[in-house]
Amino acid sequence: MYKAGVIGCRGIGVQHATGIAGSDKARLAAACDLDQNMLDEFSARFPDEEVVQYQNHREMIEKEQLDIVTVATSDHAHATLVIDAAEGGAKGIFCEKPLATNLADADRMIAACEANGTLLSVDHTRRFEPLWRHAKEQIVDQGVIGPVQYVIGSLCGPRAMLFRNGTHTLDAICYYAGSAPEWVSAELEQGYEDYAEYRGDGGHVPATEPGANGYIHFANGVRGFYIGGSKNTPPPKQHIEIVGATGRLSLSGDQGTLQRGDEPPVALKYPQWPISGIPYGVRELIDVVASGGKLVSPGRTGHTVVELIIGFLESQQKGHAPVPIPVPRN
């Protein structure tokens, strides 16, 4: 039975813990948060677990010798926690998105996990939901809509910040494009023209981050279009359209449609799962640590999304010029 610990005990951390508590391969052994009240509320949610509380993550990692660590803290705090967990012997780490808010941190996180043989999974939640997995594995990958030509991802509303919910949409575009991005060009939302690096507050106040419109060119020729802004529009808030040579998919939330040729769109039917979303992602990591296999949202794909976001920022600063991916390091 693996020992697991959660760093960051607010709402998302509770979802991490739910995935652990329902596993037959791991137990919720420890939790860490700077706020003692949060720790107490967290522990009260899991009365059947003997959760040891910590306010220092290094102390928790050292004393508990954890096999699984999950990270649910503010966006800009992920790097130190992931690196310390990997160097502390964790077999698997589940990190909230975005993986990091700059490329130096993202590079160090990947390097630390690979050097220590630690599996790293990133919470790009659409990959852990049955509709979105079904669309990828049973429709796109099976050629039902023909070779993918382009993918459009749109995101609107106050939470459509690049480093926050924008990461989900960018990752979904990459997921369905099925290839490595080669270059991007972008413009940031009006009022953020000089936003050259992350100046957010960890994902709390939307005005601290921009939305953006961007183009992503993939190595296999697929074109990706990202549309994101803080202005409200009619639902859905997030929408993905995958257009193939012979059909198209439209996905939003837990609903999707499939259109083949000139036929009218039909609602997608897909298997339901006992759990999905974030708890499923945590459970999947535990299962892969235990039994092998491939993660559906590995650290490298999370790293790619950070590359895209930083590429968008650089493109804005260069007059919307193309920026290669990987972004050149200075």
PDB file of C-alpha atoms in Angstrom, residues 27-324:
ATOM      1  CA  ARG A  27      -3.679   5.478   1.550  1.00  0.00           C
ATOM      2  CA  LEU A  28      -3.925   9.140   2.480  1.00  0.00           C
ATOM      3  CA  ALA A  29      -1.133   9.424   5.038  1.00  0.00           C
ATOM      4  CA  ALA A  30      -0.316  13.135   5.265  1.00  0.00           C
ATOM      5  CA  ALA A  31      -1.352  16.636   4.282  1.00  0.00           C
ATOM      6  CA  CYS A  32       0.461  19.956   4.210  1.00  0.00           C
ATOM      7  CA  ASP A  33      -0.866  23.511   4.179  1.00  0.00           C
ATOM      8  CA  LEU A  34       0.354  26.830   5.546  1.00  0.00           C
ATOM      9  CA  ASP A  35      -3.091  27.434   7.095  1.00  0.00           C
ATOM     10  CA  GLN A  36      -3.881  25.277  10.130  1.00  0.00           C
ATOM     11  CA  ASN A  37      -7.609  25.883   9.704  1.00  0.00           C
ATOM     12  CA  MET A  38      -7.406  24.477   6.190  1.00  0.00           C
ATOM     13  CA  LEU A  39      -5.580  21.427   7.516  1.00  0.00           C
ATOM     14  CA  ASP A  40      -8.250  20.830  10.141  1.00  0.00           C
ATOM     15  CA  GLU A  41     -11.088  21.193   7.642  1.00  0.00           C
ATOM     16  CA  PHE A  42      -9.276  18.882   5.231  1.00  0.00           C
ATOM     17  CA  SER A  43      -8.729  16.174   7.850  1.00  0.00           C
ATOM     18  CA  ALA A  44     -12.372  16.374   8.922  1.00  0.00           C
ATOM     19  CA  ARG A  45     -13.428  15.466   5.383  1.00  0.00           C
ATOM     20  CA  PHE A  46     -11.558  12.163   5.628  1.00  0.00           C
ATOM     21  CA  PRO A  47     -12.414  10.777   9.072  1.00  0.00           C
ATOM     22  CA  ASP A  48     -11.498   7.222   8.078  1.00  0.00           C
ATOM     23  CA  GLU A  49      -7.932   8.229   7.196  1.00  0.00           C
ATOM     24  CA  GLU A  50      -5.153   8.811   9.725  1.00  0.00           C
ATOM     25  CA  VAL A  51      -3.844  12.032   8.202  1.00  0.00           C
ATOM     26  CA  VAL A  52      -0.695  13.483   9.758  1.00  0.00           C
ATOM     27  CA  GLN A  53      -0.709  17.279   9.441  1.00  0.00           C
ATOM     28  CA  TYR A  54       2.233  19.454   8.406  1.00  0.00           C
ATOM     29  CA  GLN A  55       2.793  23.126   7.686  1.00  0.00           C
ATOM     30  CA  ASN A  56       6.204  22.534   6.091  1.00  0.00           C
ATOM     31  CA  HIS A  57       6.316  20.403   2.962  1.00  0.00           C
ATOM     32  CA  ARG A  58       9.967  19.436   3.346  1.00  0.00           C
ATOM     33  CA  GLU A  59       9.307  18.128   6.841  1.00  0.00           C
ATOM     34  CA  MET A  60       6.382  16.078   5.533  1.00  0.00           C
ATOM     35  CA  ILE A  61       8.404  14.602   2.669  1.00  0.00           C
ATOM     36  CA  GLU A  62      11.346  13.735   4.912  1.00  0.00           C
ATOM     37  CA  LYS A  63       9.386  12.244   7.806  1.00  0.00           C
ATOM     38  CA  GLU A  64       6.674  10.411   5.895  1.00  0.00           C
ATOM     39  CA  GLN A  65       8.794   8.949   3.057  1.00  0.00           C
ATOM     40  CA  LEU A  66       5.853   9.322   0.694  1.00  0.00           C
ATOM     41  CA  ASP A  67       5.422   7.277  -2.470  1.00  0.00           C
ATOM     42  CA  ILE A  68       2.788   9.567  -4.006  1.00  0.00           C
ATOM     43  CA  VAL A  69       2.692  13.357  -3.643  1.00  0.00           C
ATOM     44  CA  THR A  70       0.047  15.664  -5.077  1.00  0.00           C
ATOM     45  CA  VAL A  71       0.493  19.417  -5.460  1.00  0.00           C
ATOM     46  CA  ALA A  72      -2.526  21.740  -5.336  1.00  0.00           C
ATOM     47  CA  THR A  73      -0.989  25.094  -4.453  1.00  0.00           C
ATOM     48  CA  SER A  74      -0.915  28.467  -6.223  1.00  0.00           C
ATOM     49  CA  ASP A  75       0.289  28.314  -9.819  1.00  0.00           C
ATOM     50  CA  HIS A  76       3.688  29.942  -9.264  1.00  0.00           C
ATOM     51  CA  ALA A  77       4.565  27.712  -6.269  1.00  0.00           C
ATOM     52  CA  HIS A  78       4.607  24.341  -8.036  1.00  0.00           C
ATOM     53  CA  ALA A  79       8.274  24.089  -8.978  1.00  0.00           C
ATOM     54  CA  THR A  80       9.891  23.901  -5.542  1.00  0.00           C
ATOM     55  CA  LEU A  81       7.285  21.439  -4.283  1.00  0.00           C
ATOM     56  CA  VAL A  82       7.576  19.068  -7.251  1.00  0.00           C
ATOM     57  CA  ILE A  83      11.378  19.151  -7.246  1.00  0.00           C
ATOM     58  CA  ASP A  84      11.573  18.534  -3.490  1.00  0.00           C
ATOM     59  CA  ALA A  85       9.118  15.634  -3.763  1.00  0.00           C
ATOM     60  CA  ALA A  86      11.063  14.046  -6.632  1.00  0.00           C
ATOM     61  CA  GLU A  87      14.381  14.435  -4.834  1.00  0.00           C
ATOM     62  CA  GLY A  88      12.738  13.135  -1.660  1.00  0.00           C
ATOM     63  CA  GLY A  89      11.976   9.783  -3.262  1.00  0.00           C
ATOM     64  CA  ALA A  90       8.392  10.077  -4.506  1.00  0.00           C
ATOM     65  CA  LYS A  91       7.508   7.455  -7.104  1.00  0.00           C
ATOM     66  CA  GLY A  92       4.716   9.569  -8.559  1.00  0.00           C
ATOM     67  CA  ILE A  93       3.657  13.222  -8.431  1.00  0.00           C
ATOM     68  CA  PHE A  94       0.326  14.689  -9.519  1.00  0.00           C
ATOM     69  CA  CYS A  95       0.709  18.437 -10.118  1.00  0.00           C
ATOM     70  CA  GLU A  96      -1.990  20.981 -10.773  1.00  0.00           C
ATOM     71  CA  LYS A  97      -1.901  22.953 -13.975  1.00  0.00           C
ATOM     72  CA  PRO A  98      -0.133  24.980 -15.150  1.00  0.00           C
ATOM     73  CA  LEU A  99       2.963  22.905 -14.561  1.00  0.00           C
ATOM     74  CA  ALA A 100       4.861  26.172 -14.025  1.00  0.00           C
ATOM     75  CA  THR A 101       4.631  29.872 -14.834  1.00  0.00           C
ATOM     76  CA  ASN A 102       8.018  30.175 -16.540  1.00  0.00           C
ATOM     77  CA  LEU A 103      10.236  27.938 -18.638  1.00  0.00           C
ATOM     78  CA  ALA A 104      13.148  27.797 -16.200  1.00  0.00           C
ATOM     79  CA  ASP A 105      10.916  26.258 -13.537  1.00  0.00           C
ATOM     80  CA  ALA A 106       9.259  23.900 -16.020  1.00  0.00           C
ATOM     81  CA  ASP A 107      12.660  22.705 -17.255  1.00  0.00           C
ATOM     82  CA  ARG A 108      13.896  22.093 -13.704  1.00  0.00           C
ATOM     83  CA  MET A 109      10.762  20.155 -12.763  1.00  0.00           C
ATOM     84  CA  ILE A 110      11.017  17.804 -15.724  1.00  0.00           C
ATOM     85  CA  ALA A 111      14.753  17.326 -15.152  1.00  0.00           C
ATOM     86  CA  ALA A 112      14.286  16.515 -11.454  1.00  0.00           C
ATOM     87  CA  CYS A 113      11.561  13.963 -12.115  1.00  0.00           C
ATOM     88  CA  GLU A 114      13.468  12.261 -14.921  1.00  0.00           C
ATOM     89  CA  ALA A 115      16.712  12.191 -12.920  1.00  0.00           C
ATOM     90  CA  ASN A 116      14.974  10.536  -9.968  1.00  0.00           C
ATOM     91  CA  GLY A 117      12.755   8.146 -11.912  1.00  0.00           C
ATOM     92  CA  THR A 118       9.612   9.915 -10.695  1.00  0.00           C
ATOM     93  CA  LEU A 119       6.435   9.730 -12.752  1.00  0.00           C
ATOM     94  CA  LEU A 120       4.882  13.180 -13.169  1.00  0.00           C
ATOM     95  CA  SER A 121       1.263  13.738 -14.175  1.00  0.00           C
ATOM     96  CA  VAL A 122      -0.282  17.170 -14.789  1.00  0.00           C
ATOM     97  CA  ASP A 123      -3.932  17.976 -14.126  1.00  0.00           C
ATOM     98  CA  HIS A 124      -5.160  18.890 -17.567  1.00  0.00           C
ATOM     99  CA  THR A 125      -8.538  17.571 -16.544  1.00  0.00           C
ATOM    100  CA  ARG A 126     -10.158  17.046 -19.940  1.00  0.00           C
ATOM    101  CA  ARG A 127      -7.849  14.073 -20.451  1.00  0.00           C
ATOM    102  CA  PHE A 128      -9.427  12.474 -17.377  1.00  0.00           C
ATOM    103  CA  GLU A 129     -13.054  12.852 -18.505  1.00  0.00           C
ATOM    104  CA  PRO A 130     -14.907  10.116 -20.415  1.00  0.00           C
ATOM    105  CA  LEU A 131     -16.300  12.247 -23.259  1.00  0.00           C
ATOM    106  CA  TRP A 132     -12.949  13.780 -24.112  1.00  0.00           C
ATOM    107  CA  ARG A 133     -11.069  10.474 -23.854  1.00  0.00           C
ATOM    108  CA  HIS A 134     -13.707   8.723 -25.979  1.00  0.00           C
ATOM    109  CA  ALA A 135     -13.475  11.460 -28.614  1.00  0.00           C
ATOM    110  CA  LYS A 136      -9.710  11.035 -28.804  1.00  0.00           C
ATOM    111  CA  GLU A 137      -9.316   7.265 -28.599  1.00  0.00           C
ATOM    112  CA  GLN A 138     -12.464   6.009 -30.330  1.00  0.00           C
ATOM    113  CA  ILE A 139     -13.100   8.713 -32.912  1.00  0.00           C
ATOM    114  CA  VAL A 140     -10.026  10.791 -33.758  1.00  0.00           C
ATOM    115  CA  ASP A 141      -7.435   8.023 -33.369  1.00  0.00           C
ATOM    116  CA  GLN A 142      -9.650   5.530 -35.235  1.00  0.00           C
ATOM    117  CA  GLY A 143      -9.938   7.808 -38.262  1.00  0.00           C
ATOM    118  CA  VAL A 144     -13.695   8.279 -37.980  1.00  0.00           C
ATOM    119  CA  ILE A 145     -13.432  11.929 -39.102  1.00  0.00           C
ATOM    120  CA  GLY A 146     -10.423  11.344 -41.343  1.00  0.00           C
ATOM    121  CA  PRO A 147      -7.034  12.988 -40.844  1.00  0.00           C
ATOM    122  CA  VAL A 148      -7.340  15.994 -38.548  1.00  0.00           C
ATOM    123  CA  GLN A 149      -6.995  19.273 -40.456  1.00  0.00           C
ATOM    124  CA  TYR A 150      -7.386  21.845 -37.702  1.00  0.00           C
ATOM    125  CA  VAL A 151      -8.481  22.241 -34.080  1.00  0.00           C
ATOM    126  CA  ILE A 152     -10.199  25.328 -32.687  1.00  0.00           C
ATOM    127  CA  GLY A 153     -10.283  25.988 -28.959  1.00  0.00           C
ATOM    128  CA  SER A 154     -12.277  28.882 -27.524  1.00  0.00           C
ATOM    129  CA  LEU A 155     -12.537  30.104 -23.946  1.00  0.00           C
ATOM    130  CA  CYS A 156     -14.420  33.136 -22.664  1.00  0.00           C
ATOM    131  CA  GLY A 157     -15.329  34.858 -19.425  1.00  0.00           C
ATOM    132  CA  PRO A 158     -13.365  36.310 -16.505  1.00  0.00           C
ATOM    133  CA  ARG A 159     -11.485  33.051 -15.848  1.00  0.00           C
ATOM    134  CA  ALA A 160     -10.149  32.790 -19.403  1.00  0.00           C
ATOM    135  CA  MET A 161      -6.622  33.659 -18.271  1.00  0.00           C
ATOM    136  CA  LEU A 162      -3.757  32.030 -20.153  1.00  0.00           C
ATOM    137  CA  PHE A 163      -2.063  30.468 -17.132  1.00  0.00           C
ATOM    138  CA  ARG A 164      -5.335  29.428 -15.497  1.00  0.00           C
ATOM    139  CA  ASN A 165      -8.144  27.922 -17.585  1.00  0.00           C
ATOM    140  CA  GLY A 166      -6.314  28.742 -20.791  1.00  0.00           C
ATOM    141  CA  THR A 167      -4.006  25.828 -20.042  1.00  0.00           C
ATOM    142  CA  HIS A 168      -6.907  23.380 -20.348  1.00  0.00           C
ATOM    143  CA  THR A 169      -7.886  24.682 -23.771  1.00  0.00           C
ATOM    144  CA  LEU A 170      -4.326  24.795 -25.089  1.00  0.00           C
ATOM    145  CA  ASP A 171      -3.720  21.257 -23.868  1.00  0.00           C
ATOM    146  CA  ALA A 172      -6.939  20.046 -25.508  1.00  0.00           C
ATOM    147  CA  ILE A 173      -5.807  21.524 -28.829  1.00  0.00           C
ATOM    148  CA  CYS A 174      -2.508  19.635 -28.515  1.00  0.00           C
ATOM    149  CA  TYR A 175      -4.273  16.438 -27.406  1.00  0.00           C
ATOM    150  CA  TYR A 176      -6.399  16.271 -30.537  1.00  0.00           C
ATOM    151  CA  ALA A 177      -3.752  17.614 -32.920  1.00  0.00           C
ATOM    152  CA  GLY A 178      -1.647  14.568 -32.055  1.00  0.00           C
ATOM    153  CA  SER A 179       1.720  16.101 -32.873  1.00  0.00           C
ATOM    154  CA  ALA A 180       4.405  18.398 -31.514  1.00  0.00           C
ATOM    155  CA  PRO A 181       3.873  22.149 -31.988  1.00  0.00           C
ATOM    156  CA  GLU A 182       6.556  23.793 -34.132  1.00  0.00           C
ATOM    157  CA  TRP A 183       5.770  27.502 -33.821  1.00  0.00           C
ATOM    158  CA  VAL A 184       3.165  29.948 -32.563  1.00  0.00           C
ATOM    159  CA  SER A 185       2.039  33.514 -33.120  1.00  0.00           C
ATOM    160  CA  ALA A 186      -0.333  35.445 -30.898  1.00  0.00           C
ATOM    161  CA  GLU A 187      -1.831  38.693 -29.702  1.00  0.00           C
ATOM    162  CA  LEU A 188      -2.711  39.313 -26.077  1.00  0.00           C
ATOM    163  CA  GLU A 189      -5.959  40.791 -24.874  1.00  0.00           C
ATOM    164  CA  GLN A 190      -6.301  44.566 -25.107  1.00  0.00           C
ATOM    165  CA  GLY A 191      -4.672  46.263 -22.138  1.00  0.00           C
ATOM    166  CA  TYR A 192      -1.983  43.579 -21.762  1.00  0.00           C
ATOM    167  CA  GLU A 193       0.235  44.545 -24.687  1.00  0.00           C
ATOM    168  CA  ASP A 194       3.310  44.829 -22.430  1.00  0.00           C
ATOM    169  CA  TYR A 195       2.681  41.594 -20.494  1.00  0.00           C
ATOM    170  CA  ALA A 196       6.046  39.927 -21.159  1.00  0.00           C
ATOM    171  CA  GLU A 197       6.184  37.473 -18.237  1.00  0.00           C
ATOM    172  CA  TYR A 198       3.901  35.995 -15.605  1.00  0.00           C
ATOM    173  CA  ARG A 199       2.612  38.633 -13.198  1.00  0.00           C
ATOM    174  CA  GLY A 200      -0.311  36.700 -11.777  1.00  0.00           C
ATOM    175  CA  ASP A 201      -1.200  36.034  -8.167  1.00  0.00           C
ATOM    176  CA  GLY A 202      -1.432  32.265  -8.378  1.00  0.00           C
ATOM    177  CA  GLY A 203      -4.748  32.153 -10.196  1.00  0.00           C
ATOM    178  CA  HIS A 204      -6.982  34.121  -7.833  1.00  0.00           C
ATOM    179  CA  VAL A 205      -7.630  37.558  -9.414  1.00  0.00           C
ATOM    180  CA  PRO A 206      -8.427  37.299 -13.140  1.00  0.00           C
ATOM    181  CA  ALA A 207      -7.217  40.814 -13.959  1.00  0.00           C
ATOM    182  CA  THR A 208      -3.620  39.792 -13.179  1.00  0.00           C
ATOM    183  CA  GLU A 209      -3.423  37.673 -16.357  1.00  0.00           C
ATOM    184  CA  PRO A 210      -4.357  38.198 -20.020  1.00  0.00           C
ATOM    185  CA  GLY A 211      -6.457  36.276 -22.433  1.00  0.00           C
ATOM    186  CA  ALA A 212      -5.085  35.807 -25.946  1.00  0.00           C
ATOM    187  CA  ASN A 213      -5.738  34.826 -29.529  1.00  0.00           C
ATOM    188  CA  GLY A 214      -3.138  32.550 -31.038  1.00  0.00           C
ATOM    189  CA  TYR A 215      -2.137  30.243 -33.863  1.00  0.00           C
ATOM    190  CA  ILE A 216      -0.258  26.963 -33.310  1.00  0.00           C
ATOM    191  CA  HIS A 217       1.452  25.158 -36.191  1.00  0.00           C
ATOM    192  CA  PHE A 218       1.976  21.437 -35.567  1.00  0.00           C
ATOM    193  CA  ALA A 219       4.637  19.199 -37.099  1.00  0.00           C
ATOM    194  CA  ASN A 220       2.037  16.965 -38.771  1.00  0.00           C
ATOM    195  CA  GLY A 221       0.468  19.939 -40.552  1.00  0.00           C
ATOM    196  CA  VAL A 222      -2.499  20.316 -38.204  1.00  0.00           C
ATOM    197  CA  ARG A 223      -3.369  23.933 -37.522  1.00  0.00           C
ATOM    198  CA  GLY A 224      -4.438  25.001 -34.049  1.00  0.00           C
ATOM    199  CA  PHE A 225      -6.456  28.137 -33.322  1.00  0.00           C
ATOM    200  CA  TYR A 226      -6.837  29.463 -29.782  1.00  0.00           C
ATOM    201  CA  ILE A 227      -9.438  32.140 -28.986  1.00  0.00           C
ATOM    202  CA  GLY A 228      -9.527  33.418 -25.414  1.00  0.00           C
ATOM    203  CA  GLY A 229     -10.773  36.565 -23.724  1.00  0.00           C
ATOM    204  CA  SER A 230     -12.323  37.880 -20.542  1.00  0.00           C
ATOM    205  CA  LYS A 231     -15.539  39.162 -22.138  1.00  0.00           C
ATOM    206  CA  ASN A 232     -18.608  37.065 -21.502  1.00  0.00           C
ATOM    207  CA  THR A 233     -20.283  35.381 -24.461  1.00  0.00           C
ATOM    208  CA  PRO A 234     -23.198  32.940 -24.642  1.00  0.00           C
ATOM    209  CA  PRO A 235     -22.423  29.407 -23.401  1.00  0.00           C
ATOM    210  CA  PRO A 236     -20.420  27.298 -23.652  1.00  0.00           C
ATOM    211  CA  LYS A 237     -17.515  28.998 -21.901  1.00  0.00           C
ATOM    212  CA  GLN A 238     -15.076  26.434 -23.310  1.00  0.00           C
ATOM    213  CA  HIS A 239     -15.529  24.798 -26.690  1.00  0.00           C
ATOM    214  CA  ILE A 240     -13.302  22.560 -28.793  1.00  0.00           C
ATOM    215  CA  GLU A 241     -13.900  21.761 -32.451  1.00  0.00           C
ATOM    216  CA  ILE A 242     -11.841  19.096 -34.205  1.00  0.00           C
ATOM    217  CA  VAL A 243     -12.191  19.189 -37.985  1.00  0.00           C
ATOM    218  CA  GLY A 244     -11.073  16.234 -40.060  1.00  0.00           C
ATOM    219  CA  ALA A 245     -11.066  15.556 -43.782  1.00  0.00           C
ATOM    220  CA  THR A 246     -14.417  13.745 -43.611  1.00  0.00           C
ATOM    221  CA  GLY A 247     -16.083  14.917 -40.415  1.00  0.00           C
ATOM    222  CA  ARG A 248     -15.953  17.081 -37.336  1.00  0.00           C
ATOM    223  CA  LEU A 249     -16.322  16.832 -33.570  1.00  0.00           C
ATOM    224  CA  SER A 250     -17.702  19.521 -31.290  1.00  0.00           C
ATOM    225  CA  LEU A 251     -16.998  19.181 -27.545  1.00  0.00           C
ATOM    226  CA  SER A 252     -18.027  21.196 -24.527  1.00  0.00           C
ATOM    227  CA  GLY A 253     -18.301  20.061 -20.920  1.00  0.00           C
ATOM    228  CA  ASP A 254     -19.865  16.602 -20.970  1.00  0.00           C
ATOM    229  CA  GLN A 255     -21.638  17.026 -24.305  1.00  0.00           C
ATOM    230  CA  GLY A 256     -20.391  16.460 -27.806  1.00  0.00           C
ATOM    231  CA  THR A 257     -21.589  16.018 -31.364  1.00  0.00           C
ATOM    232  CA  LEU A 258     -20.190  14.142 -34.347  1.00  0.00           C
ATOM    233  CA  GLN A 259     -20.815  15.165 -37.937  1.00  0.00           C
ATOM    234  CA  ARG A 260     -19.798  12.946 -40.855  1.00  0.00           C
ATOM    235  CA  GLY A 261     -19.663  14.499 -44.299  1.00  0.00           C
ATOM    236  CA  ASP A 262     -22.887  16.332 -45.146  1.00  0.00           C
ATOM    237  CA  GLU A 263     -24.929  14.484 -42.542  1.00  0.00           C
ATOM    238  CA  PRO A 264     -26.427  16.456 -39.645  1.00  0.00           C
ATOM    239  CA  PRO A 265     -24.535  16.344 -36.327  1.00  0.00           C
ATOM    240  CA  VAL A 266     -25.535  13.636 -33.857  1.00  0.00           C
ATOM    241  CA  ALA A 267     -24.997  13.574 -30.108  1.00  0.00           C
ATOM    242  CA  LEU A 268     -22.054  11.489 -28.959  1.00  0.00           C
ATOM    243  CA  LYS A 269     -22.738   8.471 -26.800  1.00  0.00           C
ATOM    244  CA  TYR A 270     -19.877   7.371 -24.603  1.00  0.00           C
ATOM    245  CA  PRO A 271     -19.266   5.094 -21.590  1.00  0.00           C
ATOM    246  CA  GLN A 272     -19.657   6.664 -18.160  1.00  0.00           C
ATOM    247  CA  TRP A 273     -17.006   6.153 -15.478  1.00  0.00           C
ATOM    248  CA  PRO A 274     -17.538   5.660 -11.722  1.00  0.00           C
ATOM    249  CA  ILE A 275     -15.204   8.616 -11.180  1.00  0.00           C
ATOM    250  CA  SER A 276     -13.789  11.162 -13.574  1.00  0.00           C
ATOM    251  CA  GLY A 277     -11.920  14.423 -13.657  1.00  0.00           C
ATOM    252  CA  ILE A 278      -9.314  15.198 -11.035  1.00  0.00           C
ATOM    253  CA  PRO A 279      -9.854  12.146  -8.769  1.00  0.00           C
ATOM    254  CA  TYR A 280      -9.588   9.917 -11.841  1.00  0.00           C
ATOM    255  CA  GLY A 281      -6.284  11.550 -12.780  1.00  0.00           C
ATOM    256  CA  VAL A 282      -4.843  10.930  -9.325  1.00  0.00           C
ATOM    257  CA  ARG A 283      -6.091   7.335  -9.383  1.00  0.00           C
ATOM    258  CA  GLU A 284      -4.561   6.779 -12.813  1.00  0.00           C
ATOM    259  CA  LEU A 285      -1.153   7.965 -11.585  1.00  0.00           C
ATOM    260  CA  ILE A 286      -1.305   5.556  -8.643  1.00  0.00           C
ATOM    261  CA  ASP A 287      -2.271   2.690 -10.953  1.00  0.00           C
ATOM    262  CA  VAL A 288       0.584   3.412 -13.374  1.00  0.00           C
ATOM    263  CA  VAL A 289       3.079   3.621 -10.503  1.00  0.00           C
ATOM    264  CA  ALA A 290       1.802   0.261  -9.263  1.00  0.00           C
ATOM    265  CA  SER A 291       1.367  -1.642 -12.498  1.00  0.00           C
ATOM    266  CA  GLY A 292       3.149   0.208 -15.277  1.00  0.00           C
ATOM    267  CA  GLY A 293       1.668   1.637 -18.443  1.00  0.00           C
ATOM    268  CA  LYS A 294       1.503   5.147 -19.830  1.00  0.00           C
ATOM    269  CA  LEU A 295       0.136   8.301 -18.261  1.00  0.00           C
ATOM    270  CA  VAL A 296      -2.437  10.117 -20.375  1.00  0.00           C
ATOM    271  CA  SER A 297      -1.250  13.516 -19.103  1.00  0.00           C
ATOM    272  CA  PRO A 298       2.493  13.167 -18.466  1.00  0.00           C
ATOM    273  CA  GLY A 299       4.764  15.978 -17.369  1.00  0.00           C
ATOM    274  CA  ARG A 300       6.129  16.483 -20.873  1.00  0.00           C
ATOM    275  CA  THR A 301       2.693  17.430 -22.233  1.00  0.00           C
ATOM    276  CA  GLY A 302       2.257  19.881 -19.368  1.00  0.00           C
ATOM    277  CA  HIS A 303       5.665  21.308 -20.217  1.00  0.00           C
ATOM    278  CA  THR A 304       4.542  21.794 -23.823  1.00  0.00           C
ATOM    279  CA  VAL A 305       1.629  23.948 -22.675  1.00  0.00           C
ATOM    280  CA  VAL A 306       4.015  26.193 -20.728  1.00  0.00           C
ATOM    281  CA  GLU A 307       6.100  26.498 -23.917  1.00  0.00           C
ATOM    282  CA  LEU A 308       3.001  27.608 -25.834  1.00  0.00           C
ATOM    283  CA  ILE A 309       1.990  30.217 -23.265  1.00  0.00           C
ATOM    284  CA  ILE A 310       5.479  31.706 -23.079  1.00  0.00           C
ATOM    285  CA  GLY A 311       5.601  31.589 -26.878  1.00  0.00           C
ATOM    286  CA  PHE A 312       2.368  33.604 -26.987  1.00  0.00           C
ATOM    287  CA  LEU A 313       3.854  36.229 -24.658  1.00  0.00           C
ATOM    288  CA  GLU A 314       7.022  36.470 -26.744  1.00  0.00           C
ATOM    289  CA  SER A 315       5.069  36.727 -29.988  1.00  0.00           C
ATOM    290  CA  GLN A 316       3.164  39.704 -28.588  1.00  0.00           C
ATOM    291  CA  GLN A 317       6.430  41.427 -27.692  1.00  0.00           C
ATOM    292  CA  LYS A 318       7.782  40.784 -31.203  1.00  0.00           C
ATOM    293  CA  GLY A 319       4.843  42.354 -32.998  1.00  0.00           C
ATOM    294  CA  HIS A 320       2.917  39.051 -33.274  1.00  0.00           C
ATOM    295  CA  ALA A 321       5.813  37.413 -35.114  1.00  0.00           C
ATOM    296  CA  PRO A 322       6.174  33.614 -35.158  1.00  0.00           C
ATOM    297  CA  VAL A 323       8.047  32.115 -32.204  1.00  0.00           C
ATOM    298  CA  PRO A 324       9.575  28.617 -32.484  1.00  0.00           C
TER     299      PRO A 324
END
